Amino acid sequence: ALIPAAMLALLLFFNQSIATHIVNDPKNRLVKGKGDHLDMMVLSILIAVQSMLGCPWLCAATVRSLNHVQALQDFEITETDETPKSRHVLRTHENRVSGFLVHAIMAYSVVWCRPMLRSIPAPALSGIFLYLGWLALRTNQMWERLVQLGNSENPRVHFAFMALLFSIQNTEYRVLLPTVVTTLAPLRFAIPAIFGLGIYFTSQIISS
C-alpha cells in the first residue's frame, strides 16, 4: 500500500500546487500574500483525518477557484493591429465573503434542496458546466497552445507529453500518472538530446 499511497500523495500535491499557482498568477494582480505552505499543511491534516474516518478527500478545485478569481476582476479588452485581442486585468477585489457565501449556498442546496436538485435534468447541468468551461478557455494557456498548433514556432514537445498523459490515463496504469508527471520536466530537455530531435524541438521551443 505504500507505493499507491505515495503516488496518491504526489497527485494531491500537484493538484493543490497547480491550482494555487494558477490562482496566484501575477496577471491576476492579487495584493494579499499567499499561504502556499499553510494551505498544504491544512490540507494534509484534513486528508489524514478524513482517511481515518473513511470520508472523501478534499482537494483544490482548480476550475472553480479560477472562475471565482475571474468573477472578482475588473478588466479591459485590448486589441491592436499587431497583437490579438487580450484580456488585461486592472484589479481583483479580494475578499473572504464571496468564498464563504459560495460554500454556504452549496451546503444549503445539498441539505435542504435535494428534491429540487433531483428534478433538474442531467443534460441541463452538463450544459451549464460546458458553458462555464468554454468561458474559462479564453484565459487558458493550454487552449492557446492548441489554437496555435499549426504555428511553426509552436511548442510541439508539450503536445507530445500531453498525448502521453492521456494515453496512460485511459489504461489500467493510470495510477502511475503522478510518476509520469514528475518526469516531464527532465524529459522535455532530455528527449532532443537522446533522440536527436533538435530539428523538431529547438531550444527556443523547449523553453517556451
PDB file of C-alpha atoms in Angstrom:
ATOM      1  CA  ALA A   1       0.000   0.000   0.000  1.00  0.00           C
ATOM      2  CA  LEU A   2       2.990   2.308   0.386  1.00  0.00           C
ATOM      3  CA  ILE A   3       3.573   2.767  -3.368  1.00  0.00           C
ATOM      4  CA  PRO A   4      -0.058   3.659  -4.241  1.00  0.00           C
ATOM      5  CA  ALA A   5      -0.166   5.963  -1.212  1.00  0.00           C
ATOM      6  CA  ALA A   6       2.988   7.770  -2.379  1.00  0.00           C
ATOM      7  CA  MET A   7       1.560   8.198  -5.886  1.00  0.00           C
ATOM      8  CA  LEU A   8      -1.714   9.488  -4.494  1.00  0.00           C
ATOM      9  CA  ALA A   9       0.175  11.939  -2.276  1.00  0.00           C
ATOM     10  CA  LEU A  10       2.007  13.205  -5.376  1.00  0.00           C
ATOM     11  CA  LEU A  11      -1.267  13.583  -7.239  1.00  0.00           C
ATOM     12  CA  LEU A  12      -2.897  15.567  -4.426  1.00  0.00           C
ATOM     13  CA  PHE A  13       0.243  17.686  -4.034  1.00  0.00           C
ATOM     14  CA  PHE A  14       0.342  18.525  -7.741  1.00  0.00           C
ATOM     15  CA  ASN A  15      -3.371  19.274  -7.860  1.00  0.00           C
ATOM     16  CA  GLN A  16      -3.125  21.675  -4.935  1.00  0.00           C
ATOM     17  CA  SER A  17       0.096  23.274  -6.188  1.00  0.00           C
ATOM     18  CA  ILE A  18      -1.191  23.777  -9.742  1.00  0.00           C
ATOM     19  CA  ALA A  19      -4.425  25.364  -8.513  1.00  0.00           C
ATOM     20  CA  THR A  20      -2.506  27.673  -6.164  1.00  0.00           C
ATOM     21  CA  HIS A  21      -0.032  28.622  -8.889  1.00  0.00           C
ATOM     22  CA  ILE A  22      -2.769  29.467 -11.392  1.00  0.00           C
ATOM     23  CA  VAL A  23      -4.833  31.498  -8.933  1.00  0.00           C
ATOM     24  CA  ASN A  24      -1.792  33.439  -7.673  1.00  0.00           C
ATOM     25  CA  ASP A  25      -0.551  34.257 -11.161  1.00  0.00           C
ATOM     26  CA  PRO A  26       0.820  37.834 -11.288  1.00  0.00           C
ATOM     27  CA  LYS A  27      -1.622  38.562 -14.117  1.00  0.00           C
ATOM     28  CA  ASN A  28      -4.462  38.339 -11.598  1.00  0.00           C
ATOM     29  CA  ARG A  29      -2.983  41.296  -9.668  1.00  0.00           C
ATOM     30  CA  LEU A  30      -3.618  39.839  -6.217  1.00  0.00           C
ATOM     31  CA  VAL A  31      -2.408  42.095  -3.403  1.00  0.00           C
ATOM     32  CA  LYS A  32      -2.728  39.938  -0.305  1.00  0.00           C
ATOM     33  CA  GLY A  33       0.061  37.495   0.407  1.00  0.00           C
ATOM     34  CA  LYS A  34      -0.370  33.836  -0.456  1.00  0.00           C
ATOM     35  CA  GLY A  35      -0.016  30.972   2.031  1.00  0.00           C
ATOM     36  CA  ASP A  36       1.089  28.006  -0.074  1.00  0.00           C
ATOM     37  CA  HIS A  37       2.766  26.112   2.754  1.00  0.00           C
ATOM     38  CA  LEU A  38      -0.039  26.834   5.226  1.00  0.00           C
ATOM     39  CA  ASP A  39      -2.646  25.649   2.711  1.00  0.00           C
ATOM     40  CA  MET A  40      -0.703  22.453   2.095  1.00  0.00           C
ATOM     41  CA  MET A  41      -0.323  21.795   5.841  1.00  0.00           C
ATOM     42  CA  VAL A  42      -4.056  22.317   6.500  1.00  0.00           C
ATOM     43  CA  LEU A  43      -4.933  20.103   3.519  1.00  0.00           C
ATOM     44  CA  SER A  44      -2.594  17.348   4.756  1.00  0.00           C
ATOM     45  CA  ILE A  45      -4.154  17.361   8.233  1.00  0.00           C
ATOM     46  CA  LEU A  46      -7.677  17.273   6.821  1.00  0.00           C
ATOM     47  CA  ILE A  47      -6.861  14.393   4.455  1.00  0.00           C
ATOM     48  CA  ALA A  48      -5.277  12.412   7.301  1.00  0.00           C
ATOM     49  CA  VAL A  49      -8.371  12.854   9.475  1.00  0.00           C
ATOM     50  CA  GLN A  50     -10.718  12.049   6.584  1.00  0.00           C
ATOM     51  CA  SER A  51      -8.748   8.894   5.777  1.00  0.00           C
ATOM     52  CA  MET A  52      -9.169   7.609   9.327  1.00  0.00           C
ATOM     53  CA  LEU A  53     -12.892   8.400   9.261  1.00  0.00           C
ATOM     54  CA  GLY A  54     -13.451   6.949   5.785  1.00  0.00           C
ATOM     55  CA  CYS A  55     -14.622  10.286   4.390  1.00  0.00           C
ATOM     56  CA  PRO A  56     -13.936  11.613   0.860  1.00  0.00           C
ATOM     57  CA  TRP A  57     -10.708  13.577   0.465  1.00  0.00           C
ATOM     58  CA  LEU A  58     -10.534  17.292  -0.075  1.00  0.00           C
ATOM     59  CA  CYS A  59      -8.547  18.782  -2.912  1.00  0.00           C
ATOM     60  CA  ALA A  60      -8.221  22.111  -4.678  1.00  0.00           C
ATOM     61  CA  ALA A  61     -10.986  22.827  -7.203  1.00  0.00           C
ATOM     62  CA  THR A  62      -8.864  24.402  -9.924  1.00  0.00           C
ATOM     63  CA  VAL A  63     -11.595  25.403 -12.385  1.00  0.00           C
ATOM     64  CA  ARG A  64     -13.954  26.713  -9.711  1.00  0.00           C
ATOM     65  CA  SER A  65     -11.166  28.651  -7.995  1.00  0.00           C
ATOM     66  CA  LEU A  66     -10.065  30.230 -11.268  1.00  0.00           C
ATOM     67  CA  ASN A  67     -13.630  31.176 -12.198  1.00  0.00           C
ATOM     68  CA  HIS A  68     -14.068  32.686  -8.735  1.00  0.00           C
ATOM     69  CA  VAL A  69     -10.993  34.872  -9.151  1.00  0.00           C
ATOM     70  CA  GLN A  70     -12.051  35.946 -12.642  1.00  0.00           C
ATOM     71  CA  ALA A  71     -15.519  36.870 -11.358  1.00  0.00           C
ATOM     72  CA  LEU A  72     -13.900  39.289  -8.884  1.00  0.00           C
ATOM     73  CA  GLN A  73     -11.806  41.087 -11.510  1.00  0.00           C
ATOM     74  CA  ASP A  74     -12.111  44.444 -13.207  1.00  0.00           C
ATOM     75  CA  PHE A  75     -10.589  44.083 -16.659  1.00  0.00           C
ATOM     76  CA  GLU A  76     -10.390  45.624 -20.091  1.00  0.00           C
ATOM     77  CA  ILE A  77     -10.110  44.058 -23.533  1.00  0.00           C
ATOM     78  CA  THR A  78      -7.222  45.383 -25.608  1.00  0.00           C
ATOM     79  CA  GLU A  79      -6.570  44.783 -29.294  1.00  0.00           C
ATOM     80  CA  THR A  80      -4.174  46.362 -31.760  1.00  0.00           C
ATOM     81  CA  ASP A  81      -3.139  45.752 -35.347  1.00  0.00           C
ATOM     82  CA  GLU A  82      -0.032  43.873 -34.188  1.00  0.00           C
ATOM     83  CA  THR A  83      -1.429  41.923 -31.233  1.00  0.00           C
ATOM     84  CA  PRO A  84      -4.617  39.832 -30.974  1.00  0.00           C
ATOM     85  CA  LYS A  85      -7.455  40.568 -28.578  1.00  0.00           C
ATOM     86  CA  SER A  86      -6.312  40.082 -24.972  1.00  0.00           C
ATOM     87  CA  ARG A  87      -7.819  40.424 -21.505  1.00  0.00           C
ATOM     88  CA  HIS A  88      -5.940  42.835 -19.236  1.00  0.00           C
ATOM     89  CA  VAL A  89      -6.763  42.660 -15.522  1.00  0.00           C
ATOM     90  CA  LEU A  90      -6.994  46.023 -13.792  1.00  0.00           C
ATOM     91  CA  ARG A  91      -7.868  44.887 -10.288  1.00  0.00           C
ATOM     92  CA  THR A  92      -9.074  41.867  -8.325  1.00  0.00           C
ATOM     93  CA  HIS A  93     -11.488  42.540  -5.467  1.00  0.00           C
ATOM     94  CA  GLU A  94     -10.034  40.209  -2.838  1.00  0.00           C
ATOM     95  CA  ASN A  95     -12.383  39.262  -0.017  1.00  0.00           C
ATOM     96  CA  ARG A  96     -13.455  36.367   2.172  1.00  0.00           C
ATOM     97  CA  VAL A  97     -17.201  36.964   1.909  1.00  0.00           C
ATOM     98  CA  SER A  98     -17.752  35.655  -1.618  1.00  0.00           C
ATOM     99  CA  GLY A  99     -15.916  32.378  -0.957  1.00  0.00           C
ATOM    100  CA  PHE A 100     -17.862  31.818   2.260  1.00  0.00           C
ATOM    101  CA  LEU A 101     -21.186  32.573   0.573  1.00  0.00           C
ATOM    102  CA  VAL A 102     -20.457  30.196  -2.314  1.00  0.00           C
ATOM    103  CA  HIS A 103     -19.831  27.266   0.031  1.00  0.00           C
ATOM    104  CA  ALA A 104     -22.703  28.252   2.341  1.00  0.00           C
ATOM    105  CA  ILE A 105     -25.109  28.169  -0.608  1.00  0.00           C
ATOM    106  CA  MET A 106     -23.661  24.824  -1.709  1.00  0.00           C
ATOM    107  CA  ALA A 107     -24.197  23.374   1.776  1.00  0.00           C
ATOM    108  CA  TYR A 108     -27.754  24.754   1.905  1.00  0.00           C
ATOM    109  CA  SER A 109     -28.532  23.268  -1.511  1.00  0.00           C
ATOM    110  CA  VAL A 110     -27.227  19.821  -0.564  1.00  0.00           C
ATOM    111  CA  VAL A 111     -29.056  19.690   2.776  1.00  0.00           C
ATOM    112  CA  TRP A 112     -32.387  21.412   2.053  1.00  0.00           C
ATOM    113  CA  CYS A 113     -32.797  21.471  -1.725  1.00  0.00           C
ATOM    114  CA  ARG A 114     -32.295  17.821  -2.649  1.00  0.00           C
ATOM    115  CA  PRO A 115     -35.813  17.294  -4.116  1.00  0.00           C
ATOM    116  CA  MET A 116     -35.384  20.313  -6.373  1.00  0.00           C
ATOM    117  CA  LEU A 117     -31.864  19.264  -7.400  1.00  0.00           C
ATOM    118  CA  ARG A 118     -33.109  15.777  -8.321  1.00  0.00           C
ATOM    119  CA  SER A 119     -35.675  17.335 -10.660  1.00  0.00           C
ATOM    120  CA  ILE A 120     -33.002  19.144 -12.715  1.00  0.00           C
ATOM    121  CA  PRO A 121     -32.224  17.145 -15.879  1.00  0.00           C
ATOM    122  CA  ALA A 122     -28.652  15.897 -16.155  1.00  0.00           C
ATOM    123  CA  PRO A 123     -28.244  17.414 -19.682  1.00  0.00           C
ATOM    124  CA  ALA A 124     -29.078  20.849 -18.247  1.00  0.00           C
ATOM    125  CA  LEU A 125     -26.309  20.541 -15.659  1.00  0.00           C
ATOM    126  CA  SER A 126     -23.905  19.281 -18.307  1.00  0.00           C
ATOM    127  CA  GLY A 127     -24.762  22.284 -20.459  1.00  0.00           C
ATOM    128  CA  ILE A 128     -24.016  24.681 -17.598  1.00  0.00           C
ATOM    129  CA  PHE A 129     -20.648  23.042 -16.936  1.00  0.00           C
ATOM    130  CA  LEU A 130     -19.860  23.081 -20.661  1.00  0.00           C
ATOM    131  CA  TYR A 131     -20.669  26.802 -20.840  1.00  0.00           C
ATOM    132  CA  LEU A 132     -18.509  27.574 -17.794  1.00  0.00           C
ATOM    133  CA  GLY A 133     -15.664  25.556 -19.271  1.00  0.00           C
ATOM    134  CA  TRP A 134     -15.964  27.398 -22.572  1.00  0.00           C
ATOM    135  CA  LEU A 135     -15.768  30.749 -20.771  1.00  0.00           C
ATOM    136  CA  ALA A 136     -12.644  29.606 -18.916  1.00  0.00           C
ATOM    137  CA  LEU A 137     -10.913  28.697 -22.191  1.00  0.00           C
ATOM    138  CA  ARG A 138     -10.376  32.372 -23.015  1.00  0.00           C
ATOM    139  CA  THR A 139      -7.581  32.652 -20.460  1.00  0.00           C
ATOM    140  CA  ASN A 140      -6.340  29.046 -20.595  1.00  0.00           C
ATOM    141  CA  GLN A 141      -2.756  28.688 -21.831  1.00  0.00           C
ATOM    142  CA  MET A 142      -3.294  25.090 -22.916  1.00  0.00           C
ATOM    143  CA  TRP A 143      -6.148  26.180 -25.184  1.00  0.00           C
ATOM    144  CA  GLU A 144      -3.989  28.973 -26.614  1.00  0.00           C
ATOM    145  CA  ARG A 145      -1.303  26.421 -27.485  1.00  0.00           C
ATOM    146  CA  LEU A 146      -3.891  24.144 -29.102  1.00  0.00           C
ATOM    147  CA  VAL A 147      -5.139  27.032 -31.222  1.00  0.00           C
ATOM    148  CA  GLN A 148      -1.549  27.715 -32.337  1.00  0.00           C
ATOM    149  CA  LEU A 149      -0.936  24.077 -33.232  1.00  0.00           C
ATOM    150  CA  GLY A 150      -0.220  24.905 -36.854  1.00  0.00           C
ATOM    151  CA  ASN A 151       2.292  27.605 -35.987  1.00  0.00           C
ATOM    152  CA  SER A 152       5.882  26.740 -36.867  1.00  0.00           C
ATOM    153  CA  GLU A 153       7.067  28.069 -33.511  1.00  0.00           C
ATOM    154  CA  ASN A 154       4.506  26.048 -31.569  1.00  0.00           C
ATOM    155  CA  PRO A 155       5.946  24.076 -28.585  1.00  0.00           C
ATOM    156  CA  ARG A 156       5.361  20.606 -30.046  1.00  0.00           C
ATOM    157  CA  VAL A 157       7.093  18.918 -27.135  1.00  0.00           C
ATOM    158  CA  HIS A 158       4.225  19.908 -24.849  1.00  0.00           C
ATOM    159  CA  PHE A 159       1.694  18.180 -27.058  1.00  0.00           C
ATOM    160  CA  ALA A 160       3.812  15.031 -27.226  1.00  0.00           C
ATOM    161  CA  PHE A 161       3.780  14.839 -23.420  1.00  0.00           C
ATOM    162  CA  MET A 162       0.076  15.650 -23.299  1.00  0.00           C
ATOM    163  CA  ALA A 163      -0.653  12.728 -25.645  1.00  0.00           C
ATOM    164  CA  LEU A 164       1.432  10.505 -23.363  1.00  0.00           C
ATOM    165  CA  LEU A 165      -0.565  11.565 -20.309  1.00  0.00           C
ATOM    166  CA  PHE A 166      -3.915  10.957 -21.995  1.00  0.00           C
ATOM    167  CA  SER A 167      -2.800   7.544 -23.246  1.00  0.00           C
ATOM    168  CA  ILE A 168      -1.814   6.493 -19.715  1.00  0.00           C
ATOM    169  CA  GLN A 169      -4.927   7.946 -18.106  1.00  0.00           C
ATOM    170  CA  ASN A 170      -7.195   5.714 -20.180  1.00  0.00           C
ATOM    171  CA  THR A 171      -5.466   2.450 -19.214  1.00  0.00           C
ATOM    172  CA  GLU A 172      -5.166   0.307 -16.095  1.00  0.00           C
ATOM    173  CA  TYR A 173      -1.815   2.008 -15.430  1.00  0.00           C
ATOM    174  CA  ARG A 174      -3.443   5.333 -14.598  1.00  0.00           C
ATOM    175  CA  VAL A 175      -2.156   5.022 -11.024  1.00  0.00           C
ATOM    176  CA  LEU A 176       1.287   5.773 -12.473  1.00  0.00           C
ATOM    177  CA  LEU A 177       0.112   9.190 -13.695  1.00  0.00           C
ATOM    178  CA  PRO A 178       1.737  11.177 -10.832  1.00  0.00           C
ATOM    179  CA  THR A 179       5.079   9.482 -11.509  1.00  0.00           C
ATOM    180  CA  VAL A 180       4.863  10.344 -15.194  1.00  0.00           C
ATOM    181  CA  VAL A 181       4.037  13.961 -14.356  1.00  0.00           C
ATOM    182  CA  THR A 182       7.150  14.265 -12.187  1.00  0.00           C
ATOM    183  CA  THR A 183       9.335  13.124 -15.091  1.00  0.00           C
ATOM    184  CA  LEU A 184       8.003  15.701 -17.561  1.00  0.00           C
ATOM    185  CA  ALA A 185      10.413  18.449 -16.537  1.00  0.00           C
ATOM    186  CA  PRO A 186      13.639  16.477 -17.123  1.00  0.00           C
ATOM    187  CA  LEU A 187      12.198  14.700 -20.178  1.00  0.00           C
ATOM    188  CA  ARG A 188      11.442  17.920 -22.028  1.00  0.00           C
ATOM    189  CA  PHE A 189      15.179  18.643 -22.082  1.00  0.00           C
ATOM    190  CA  ALA A 190      16.418  15.052 -22.452  1.00  0.00           C
ATOM    191  CA  ILE A 191      14.325  13.964 -25.446  1.00  0.00           C
ATOM    192  CA  PRO A 192      16.032  16.218 -28.050  1.00  0.00           C
ATOM    193  CA  ALA A 193      19.487  15.100 -26.866  1.00  0.00           C
ATOM    194  CA  ILE A 194      18.640  11.388 -26.676  1.00  0.00           C
ATOM    195  CA  PHE A 195      16.760  11.010 -29.942  1.00  0.00           C
ATOM    196  CA  GLY A 196      18.415  13.775 -31.943  1.00  0.00           C
ATOM    197  CA  LEU A 197      15.162  15.674 -32.424  1.00  0.00           C
ATOM    198  CA  GLY A 198      16.730  19.108 -32.381  1.00  0.00           C
ATOM    199  CA  ILE A 199      15.193  19.841 -35.767  1.00  0.00           C
ATOM    200  CA  TYR A 200      11.731  19.477 -34.207  1.00  0.00           C
ATOM    201  CA  PHE A 201      12.370  20.547 -30.607  1.00  0.00           C
ATOM    202  CA  THR A 202      14.675  23.535 -30.741  1.00  0.00           C
ATOM    203  CA  SER A 203      15.902  25.239 -27.565  1.00  0.00           C
ATOM    204  CA  GLN A 204      13.552  28.150 -28.211  1.00  0.00           C
ATOM    205  CA  ILE A 205      10.540  25.838 -28.475  1.00  0.00           C
ATOM    206  CA  ILE A 206      11.500  23.847 -25.356  1.00  0.00           C
ATOM    207  CA  SER A 207      11.901  26.981 -23.258  1.00  0.00           C
ATOM    208  CA  SER A 208       8.525  28.394 -24.376  1.00  0.00           C
TER     209      SER A 208
END
